[in-house]
mmCIF file of C-alpha atoms in Angstrom:
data_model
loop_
_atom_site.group_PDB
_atom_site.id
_atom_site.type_symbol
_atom_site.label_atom_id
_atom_site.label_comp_id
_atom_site.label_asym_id
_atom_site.label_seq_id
_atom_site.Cartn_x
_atom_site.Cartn_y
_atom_site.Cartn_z
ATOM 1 C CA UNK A 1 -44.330 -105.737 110.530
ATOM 2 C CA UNK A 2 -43.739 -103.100 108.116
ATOM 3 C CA UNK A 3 -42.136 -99.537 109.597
ATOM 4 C CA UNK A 4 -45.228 -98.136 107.742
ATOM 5 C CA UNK A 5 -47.945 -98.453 110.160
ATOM 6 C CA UNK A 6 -50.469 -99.576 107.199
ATOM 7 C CA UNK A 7 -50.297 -96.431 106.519
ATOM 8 C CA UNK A 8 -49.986 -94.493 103.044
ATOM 9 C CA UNK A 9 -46.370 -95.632 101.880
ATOM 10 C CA UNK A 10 -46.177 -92.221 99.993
ATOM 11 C CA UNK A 11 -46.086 -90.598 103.129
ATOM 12 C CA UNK A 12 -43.640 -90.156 106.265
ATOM 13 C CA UNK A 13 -45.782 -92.103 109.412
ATOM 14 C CA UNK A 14 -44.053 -89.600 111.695
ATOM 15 C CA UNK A 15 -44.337 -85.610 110.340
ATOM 16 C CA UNK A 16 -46.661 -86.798 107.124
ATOM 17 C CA UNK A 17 -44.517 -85.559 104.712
ATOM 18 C CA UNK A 18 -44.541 -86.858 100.980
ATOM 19 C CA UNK A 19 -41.623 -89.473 101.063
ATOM 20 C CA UNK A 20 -39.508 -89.993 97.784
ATOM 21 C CA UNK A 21 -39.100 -92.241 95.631
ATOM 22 C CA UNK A 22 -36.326 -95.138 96.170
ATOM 23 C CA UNK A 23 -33.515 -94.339 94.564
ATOM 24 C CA UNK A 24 -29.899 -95.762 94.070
ATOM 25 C CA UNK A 25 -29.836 -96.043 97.608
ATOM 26 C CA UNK A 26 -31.180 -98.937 99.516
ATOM 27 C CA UNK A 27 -33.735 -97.052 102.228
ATOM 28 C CA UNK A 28 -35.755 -94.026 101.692
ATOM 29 C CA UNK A 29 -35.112 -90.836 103.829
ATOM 30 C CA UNK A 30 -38.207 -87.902 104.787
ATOM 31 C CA UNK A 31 -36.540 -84.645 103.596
ATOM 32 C CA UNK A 32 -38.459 -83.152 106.567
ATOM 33 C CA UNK A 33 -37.388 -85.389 109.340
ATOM 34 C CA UNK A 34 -35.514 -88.198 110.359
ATOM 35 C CA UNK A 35 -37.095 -90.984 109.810
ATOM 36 C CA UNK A 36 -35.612 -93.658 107.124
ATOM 37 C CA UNK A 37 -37.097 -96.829 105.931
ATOM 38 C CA UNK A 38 -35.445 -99.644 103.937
ATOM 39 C CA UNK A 39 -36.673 -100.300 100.580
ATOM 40 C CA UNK A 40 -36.990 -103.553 100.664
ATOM 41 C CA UNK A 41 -40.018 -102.534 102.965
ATOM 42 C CA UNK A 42 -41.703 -101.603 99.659
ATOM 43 C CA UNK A 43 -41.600 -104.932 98.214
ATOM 44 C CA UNK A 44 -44.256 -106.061 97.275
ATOM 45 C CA UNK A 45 -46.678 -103.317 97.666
ATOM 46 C CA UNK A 46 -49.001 -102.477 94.545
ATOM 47 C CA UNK A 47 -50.120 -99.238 93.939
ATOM 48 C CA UNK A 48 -53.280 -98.298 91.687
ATOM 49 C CA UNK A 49 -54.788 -95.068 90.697
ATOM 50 C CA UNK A 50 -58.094 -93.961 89.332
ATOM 51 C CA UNK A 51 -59.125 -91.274 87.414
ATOM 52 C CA UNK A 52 -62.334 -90.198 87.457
ATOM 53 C CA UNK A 53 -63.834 -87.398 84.834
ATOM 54 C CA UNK A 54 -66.668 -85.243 85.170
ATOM 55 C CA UNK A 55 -69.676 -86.564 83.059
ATOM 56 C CA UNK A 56 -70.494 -84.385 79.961
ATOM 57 C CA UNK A 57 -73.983 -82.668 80.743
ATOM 58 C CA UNK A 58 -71.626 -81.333 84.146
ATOM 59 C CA UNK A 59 -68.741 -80.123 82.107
ATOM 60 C CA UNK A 60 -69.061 -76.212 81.150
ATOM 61 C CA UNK A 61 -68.588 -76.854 78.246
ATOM 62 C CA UNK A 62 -72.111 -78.659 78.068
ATOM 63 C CA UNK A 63 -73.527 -75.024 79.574
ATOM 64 C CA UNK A 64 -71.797 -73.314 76.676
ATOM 65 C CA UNK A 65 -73.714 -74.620 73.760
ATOM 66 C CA UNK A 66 -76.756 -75.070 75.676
ATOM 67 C CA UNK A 67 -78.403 -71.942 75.608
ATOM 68 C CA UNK A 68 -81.442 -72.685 78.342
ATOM 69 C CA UNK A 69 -79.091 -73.914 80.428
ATOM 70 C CA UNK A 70 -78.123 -71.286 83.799
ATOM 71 C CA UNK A 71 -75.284 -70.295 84.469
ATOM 72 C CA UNK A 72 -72.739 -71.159 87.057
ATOM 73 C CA UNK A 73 -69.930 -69.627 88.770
ATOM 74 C CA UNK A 74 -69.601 -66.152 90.924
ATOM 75 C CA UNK A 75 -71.439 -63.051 89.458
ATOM 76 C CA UNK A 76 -68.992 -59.954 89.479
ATOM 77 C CA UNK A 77 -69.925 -56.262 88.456
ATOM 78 C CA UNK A 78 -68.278 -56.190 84.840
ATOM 79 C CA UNK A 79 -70.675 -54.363 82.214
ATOM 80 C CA UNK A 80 -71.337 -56.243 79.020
ATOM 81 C CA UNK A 81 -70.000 -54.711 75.882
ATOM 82 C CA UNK A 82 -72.681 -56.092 73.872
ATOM 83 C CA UNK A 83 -76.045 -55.154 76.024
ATOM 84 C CA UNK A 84 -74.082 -52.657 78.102
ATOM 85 C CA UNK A 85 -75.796 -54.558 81.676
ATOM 86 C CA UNK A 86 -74.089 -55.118 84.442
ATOM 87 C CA UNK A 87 -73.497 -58.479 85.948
ATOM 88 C CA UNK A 88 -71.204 -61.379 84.108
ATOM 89 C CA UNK A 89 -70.218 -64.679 85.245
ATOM 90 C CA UNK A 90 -66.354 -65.384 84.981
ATOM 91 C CA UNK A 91 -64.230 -68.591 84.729
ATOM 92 C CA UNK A 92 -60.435 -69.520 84.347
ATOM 93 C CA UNK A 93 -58.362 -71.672 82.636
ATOM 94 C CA UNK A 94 -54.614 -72.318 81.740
ATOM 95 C CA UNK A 95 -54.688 -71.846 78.093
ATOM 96 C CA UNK A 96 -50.930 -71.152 77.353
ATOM 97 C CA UNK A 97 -47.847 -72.131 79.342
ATOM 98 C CA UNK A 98 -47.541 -72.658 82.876
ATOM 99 C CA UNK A 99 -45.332 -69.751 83.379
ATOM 100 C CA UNK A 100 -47.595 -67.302 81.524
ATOM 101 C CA UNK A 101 -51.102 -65.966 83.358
ATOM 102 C CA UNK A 102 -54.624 -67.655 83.150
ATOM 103 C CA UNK A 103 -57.169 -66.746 80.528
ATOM 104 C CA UNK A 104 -60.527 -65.421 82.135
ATOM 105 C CA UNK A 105 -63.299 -65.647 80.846
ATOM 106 C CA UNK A 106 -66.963 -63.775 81.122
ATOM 107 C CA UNK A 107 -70.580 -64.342 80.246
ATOM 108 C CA UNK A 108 -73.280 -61.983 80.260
ATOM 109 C CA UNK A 109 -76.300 -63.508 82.815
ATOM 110 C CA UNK A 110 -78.524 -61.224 80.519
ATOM 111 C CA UNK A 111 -77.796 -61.943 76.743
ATOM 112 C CA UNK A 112 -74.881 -64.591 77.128
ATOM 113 C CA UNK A 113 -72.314 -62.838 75.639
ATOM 114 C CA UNK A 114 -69.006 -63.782 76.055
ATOM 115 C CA UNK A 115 -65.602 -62.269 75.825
ATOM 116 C CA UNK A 116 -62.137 -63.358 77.171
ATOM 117 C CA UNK A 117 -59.384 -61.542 78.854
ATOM 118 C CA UNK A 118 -55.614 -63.087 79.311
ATOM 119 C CA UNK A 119 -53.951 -62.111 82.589
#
């Protein structure tokens, strides 16, 4: 029986840790604790992923061109420079590099203006 439990092989059975890959070396080591496992332990083992994606009428994008459409996401006290009301909705996103801050960007609740701000 495999070392693994049945467990998730990406993880370390004993402290949960994420477990390297195999390597040149012939058993895998947990960088947090001691516990090793041969690689042949992995053989044989298939791995699959799925990725899922939001469908389109959910994406906010979808709530950006449709104008009857409300508006989602925390309301903060930021005045519109359009209508000059108080109240905008605000949402991020990593527009440049990862190294560089997120862009932010607001929507008037009352006459859907919207600007952007980079961080």
């Amino acid at each position: 029986m495999s070392r693994l439990g049945g467990g998730d092989p990406n993880f370390c059975p004993d402290c949960g840790n994420v477990l390297p890959l195999p390597g040149i070396s012939d058993s895998v080591c947990c960088p947090r604790c001691s516990f090793f496992i041969p690689v042949a332990e992995f053989s044989g083992q298939e791995v699959r992923s799925t990725v899922v994606f939001n469908p389109a009428e959910d994406s906010s994008v979808a709530l950006e061109e449709d104008e009857g459409a409300e508006l989602k996401g925390p309301v903060i006290d930021r005045r519109c420079s359009r209508c000059n009301k108080e109240g905008m909705v605000y949402h991020t996103r990593q527009m440049r590099s990862a190294d560089e801050g997120q862009t932010v960007f607001f929507t008037c609740v009352h006459c859907r203006f919207q600007e952007k701000e980079d961080s």
